[in-house]
C-alpha cells in the first residue's frame, strides 16, 4: 500500500509562487502516474496536473498550463508542483494521488491519496 504525504502549502500573495511536494512511500510501480488535484468547498475535485512515472510525460488543466509545472524525482519517489503567477482562483486544498497511467484526468483513476494541503492566494 502506498502512502502519500504533501508539503509546501500556505498563504501567498497574488502573483506569487509556491512549490508543493508529495512524497510516496510503500509499493509503487513505474507504470503508475502521480497527479495533483484541488478542491474548494461545494465543488468537485478538479484535475490540475499529472506525470507518468515511466517516461515523465506531463498533463495539465487548461487553467494552469503555462503557470504550473509538475516534475518528479525518481530517487526520492517524490513529485513536485511548482506554481507561479498564482491568483485567488487557485485557492483550494491540493491533493496528490497515485494510480495507473490510464484516465489521467479523472479522480476515480487513482488508488491512493494524500491528506491534502491548503493553498491560499490572498493579499
PDB file of C-alpha atoms in Angstrom:
ATOM      1  CA  UNK A   1       0.000   0.000   0.000  1.00  0.00           C
ATOM      2  CA  UNK A   2       1.225   3.459  -0.915  1.00  0.00           C
ATOM      3  CA  UNK A   3       1.254   6.403   1.447  1.00  0.00           C
ATOM      4  CA  UNK A   4       1.436   9.959   0.146  1.00  0.00           C
ATOM      5  CA  UNK A   5       2.454  12.997   2.168  1.00  0.00           C
ATOM      6  CA  UNK A   6       2.084  16.517   0.791  1.00  0.00           C
ATOM      7  CA  UNK A   7       4.017  19.564   1.953  1.00  0.00           C
ATOM      8  CA  UNK A   8       4.712  23.140   0.899  1.00  0.00           C
ATOM      9  CA  UNK A   9       1.319  24.801   1.026  1.00  0.00           C
ATOM     10  CA  UNK A  10       0.479  28.073   2.714  1.00  0.00           C
ATOM     11  CA  UNK A  11      -0.518  31.669   2.147  1.00  0.00           C
ATOM     12  CA  UNK A  12       0.850  33.622  -0.805  1.00  0.00           C
ATOM     13  CA  UNK A  13       0.022  36.965  -2.392  1.00  0.00           C
ATOM     14  CA  UNK A  14      -1.437  37.180  -5.905  1.00  0.00           C
ATOM     15  CA  UNK A  15       1.333  36.845  -8.448  1.00  0.00           C
ATOM     16  CA  UNK A  16       3.454  34.837  -6.059  1.00  0.00           C
ATOM     17  CA  UNK A  17       4.823  31.304  -6.235  1.00  0.00           C
ATOM     18  CA  UNK A  18       4.698  28.117  -4.197  1.00  0.00           C
ATOM     19  CA  UNK A  19       6.106  24.647  -4.632  1.00  0.00           C
ATOM     20  CA  UNK A  20       4.188  21.636  -3.401  1.00  0.00           C
ATOM     21  CA  UNK A  21       5.860  18.301  -2.744  1.00  0.00           C
ATOM     22  CA  UNK A  22       4.370  14.843  -2.500  1.00  0.00           C
ATOM     23  CA  UNK A  23       6.485  12.017  -1.144  1.00  0.00           C
ATOM     24  CA  UNK A  24       5.395   8.452  -1.841  1.00  0.00           C
ATOM     25  CA  UNK A  25       6.299   5.514   0.357  1.00  0.00           C
ATOM     26  CA  UNK A  26       5.400   1.856   0.087  1.00  0.00           C
ATOM     27  CA  UNK A  27       4.953  -0.253  -3.012  1.00  0.00           C
ATOM     28  CA  UNK A  28       4.937   1.804  -6.222  1.00  0.00           C
ATOM     29  CA  UNK A  29       5.147   0.868  -9.876  1.00  0.00           C
ATOM     30  CA  UNK A  30       6.847   2.509 -12.834  1.00  0.00           C
ATOM     31  CA  UNK A  31       3.601   2.046 -14.783  1.00  0.00           C
ATOM     32  CA  UNK A  32       1.846   4.493 -12.497  1.00  0.00           C
ATOM     33  CA  UNK A  33       1.149   8.180 -12.732  1.00  0.00           C
ATOM     34  CA  UNK A  34       1.048  10.768  -9.999  1.00  0.00           C
ATOM     35  CA  UNK A  35      -1.388  13.598 -10.166  1.00  0.00           C
ATOM     36  CA  UNK A  36      -2.352  16.785  -8.399  1.00  0.00           C
ATOM     37  CA  UNK A  37      -5.986  17.731  -7.853  1.00  0.00           C
ATOM     38  CA  UNK A  38      -7.593  20.582  -5.968  1.00  0.00           C
ATOM     39  CA  UNK A  39     -10.913  21.144  -4.302  1.00  0.00           C
ATOM     40  CA  UNK A  40     -12.833  24.056  -2.854  1.00  0.00           C
ATOM     41  CA  UNK A  41     -15.874  23.675  -0.588  1.00  0.00           C
ATOM     42  CA  UNK A  42     -19.023  22.828  -2.504  1.00  0.00           C
ATOM     43  CA  UNK A  43     -17.230  21.882  -5.699  1.00  0.00           C
ATOM     44  CA  UNK A  44     -15.936  18.653  -7.173  1.00  0.00           C
ATOM     45  CA  UNK A  45     -12.289  17.716  -7.025  1.00  0.00           C
ATOM     46  CA  UNK A  46     -10.577  19.276 -10.039  1.00  0.00           C
ATOM     47  CA  UNK A  47      -7.662  17.908 -12.053  1.00  0.00           C
ATOM     48  CA  UNK A  48      -4.591  20.149 -12.010  1.00  0.00           C
ATOM     49  CA  UNK A  49      -1.616  18.220 -13.387  1.00  0.00           C
ATOM     50  CA  UNK A  50      -0.167  14.728 -13.668  1.00  0.00           C
ATOM     51  CA  UNK A  51       3.040  12.997 -14.672  1.00  0.00           C
ATOM     52  CA  UNK A  52       3.671   9.477 -15.881  1.00  0.00           C
ATOM     53  CA  UNK A  53       6.388   7.873 -13.797  1.00  0.00           C
ATOM     54  CA  UNK A  54       7.921   5.748 -16.552  1.00  0.00           C
ATOM     55  CA  UNK A  55       8.582   8.447 -19.143  1.00  0.00           C
ATOM     56  CA  UNK A  56       7.859  11.780 -17.478  1.00  0.00           C
ATOM     57  CA  UNK A  57       5.056  12.772 -19.854  1.00  0.00           C
ATOM     58  CA  UNK A  58       3.033  15.550 -18.261  1.00  0.00           C
ATOM     59  CA  UNK A  59      -0.590  16.633 -18.408  1.00  0.00           C
ATOM     60  CA  UNK A  60      -2.124  19.946 -17.348  1.00  0.00           C
ATOM     61  CA  UNK A  61      -5.515  21.512 -16.898  1.00  0.00           C
ATOM     62  CA  UNK A  62      -6.040  24.445 -19.237  1.00  0.00           C
ATOM     63  CA  UNK A  63      -6.466  26.755 -16.235  1.00  0.00           C
ATOM     64  CA  UNK A  64      -2.904  26.154 -15.021  1.00  0.00           C
ATOM     65  CA  UNK A  65      -0.998  25.443 -18.227  1.00  0.00           C
ATOM     66  CA  UNK A  66       1.938  27.813 -18.525  1.00  0.00           C
ATOM     67  CA  UNK A  67       1.835  28.728 -14.816  1.00  0.00           C
ATOM     68  CA  UNK A  68       2.249  25.379 -13.088  1.00  0.00           C
ATOM     69  CA  UNK A  69       4.906  22.735 -13.710  1.00  0.00           C
ATOM     70  CA  UNK A  70       4.880  19.159 -12.453  1.00  0.00           C
ATOM     71  CA  UNK A  71       8.090  17.199 -12.096  1.00  0.00           C
ATOM     72  CA  UNK A  72       9.400  14.087 -10.371  1.00  0.00           C
ATOM     73  CA  UNK A  73      12.470  12.868  -8.553  1.00  0.00           C
ATOM     74  CA  UNK A  74      12.697   9.138  -9.095  1.00  0.00           C
ATOM     75  CA  UNK A  75      15.352   8.604  -6.450  1.00  0.00           C
ATOM     76  CA  UNK A  76      13.212  10.291  -3.794  1.00  0.00           C
ATOM     77  CA  UNK A  77       9.852   8.916  -5.013  1.00  0.00           C
ATOM     78  CA  UNK A  78       8.651  12.500  -4.892  1.00  0.00           C
ATOM     79  CA  UNK A  79       6.581  14.613  -7.243  1.00  0.00           C
ATOM     80  CA  UNK A  80       6.572  18.401  -7.212  1.00  0.00           C
ATOM     81  CA  UNK A  81       4.119  21.043  -8.354  1.00  0.00           C
ATOM     82  CA  UNK A  82       5.774  24.392  -8.989  1.00  0.00           C
ATOM     83  CA  UNK A  83       3.084  27.065  -9.062  1.00  0.00           C
ATOM     84  CA  UNK A  84       3.780  30.551 -10.414  1.00  0.00           C
ATOM     85  CA  UNK A  85       1.711  33.659 -11.034  1.00  0.00           C
ATOM     86  CA  UNK A  86      -0.874  32.454  -8.550  1.00  0.00           C
ATOM     87  CA  UNK A  87      -4.251  34.124  -8.400  1.00  0.00           C
ATOM     88  CA  UNK A  88      -7.122  33.935  -5.876  1.00  0.00           C
ATOM     89  CA  UNK A  89      -8.913  31.366  -8.065  1.00  0.00           C
ATOM     90  CA  UNK A  90      -6.059  28.943  -7.292  1.00  0.00           C
ATOM     91  CA  UNK A  91      -7.059  28.914  -3.626  1.00  0.00           C
ATOM     92  CA  UNK A  92      -8.006  25.352  -2.700  1.00  0.00           C
ATOM     93  CA  UNK A  93      -6.972  22.229  -0.858  1.00  0.00           C
ATOM     94  CA  UNK A  94      -4.463  20.470  -3.078  1.00  0.00           C
ATOM     95  CA  UNK A  95      -4.232  16.682  -3.112  1.00  0.00           C
ATOM     96  CA  UNK A  96      -1.674  14.404  -4.682  1.00  0.00           C
ATOM     97  CA  UNK A  97      -2.666  10.968  -5.863  1.00  0.00           C
ATOM     98  CA  UNK A  98      -1.152   7.863  -7.432  1.00  0.00           C
ATOM     99  CA  UNK A  99      -2.738   5.409  -9.827  1.00  0.00           C
ATOM    100  CA  UNK A 100      -2.466   3.668 -13.201  1.00  0.00           C
ATOM    101  CA  UNK A 101      -1.481   5.715 -16.258  1.00  0.00           C
ATOM    102  CA  UNK A 102      -4.956   5.283 -17.740  1.00  0.00           C
ATOM    103  CA  UNK A 103      -7.589   8.002 -17.301  1.00  0.00           C
ATOM    104  CA  UNK A 104      -5.129  10.568 -16.052  1.00  0.00           C
ATOM    105  CA  UNK A 105      -7.542  13.469 -15.524  1.00  0.00           C
ATOM    106  CA  UNK A 106     -10.232  11.568 -13.599  1.00  0.00           C
ATOM    107  CA  UNK A 107     -10.068  11.241  -9.792  1.00  0.00           C
ATOM    108  CA  UNK A 108     -11.504   7.710  -9.812  1.00  0.00           C
ATOM    109  CA  UNK A 109      -8.425   6.540 -11.744  1.00  0.00           C
ATOM    110  CA  UNK A 110      -6.275   6.961  -8.665  1.00  0.00           C
ATOM    111  CA  UNK A 111      -5.784   4.359  -5.940  1.00  0.00           C
ATOM    112  CA  UNK A 112      -4.288   6.392  -3.113  1.00  0.00           C
ATOM    113  CA  UNK A 113      -4.483   9.997  -1.997  1.00  0.00           C
ATOM    114  CA  UNK A 114      -2.589  12.304   0.281  1.00  0.00           C
ATOM    115  CA  UNK A 115      -4.261  14.100   3.148  1.00  0.00           C
ATOM    116  CA  UNK A 116      -4.469  17.400   1.269  1.00  0.00           C
ATOM    117  CA  UNK A 117      -2.741  20.709   1.847  1.00  0.00           C
ATOM    118  CA  UNK A 118      -4.184  24.209   1.861  1.00  0.00           C
ATOM    119  CA  UNK A 119      -3.044  26.808  -0.643  1.00  0.00           C
ATOM    120  CA  UNK A 120      -4.444  30.302  -0.108  1.00  0.00           C
ATOM    121  CA  UNK A 121      -3.811  33.143  -2.540  1.00  0.00           C
ATOM    122  CA  UNK A 122      -4.782  36.442  -0.981  1.00  0.00           C
ATOM    123  CA  UNK A 123      -3.472  39.938  -0.420  1.00  0.00           C
TER     124      UNK A 123
END
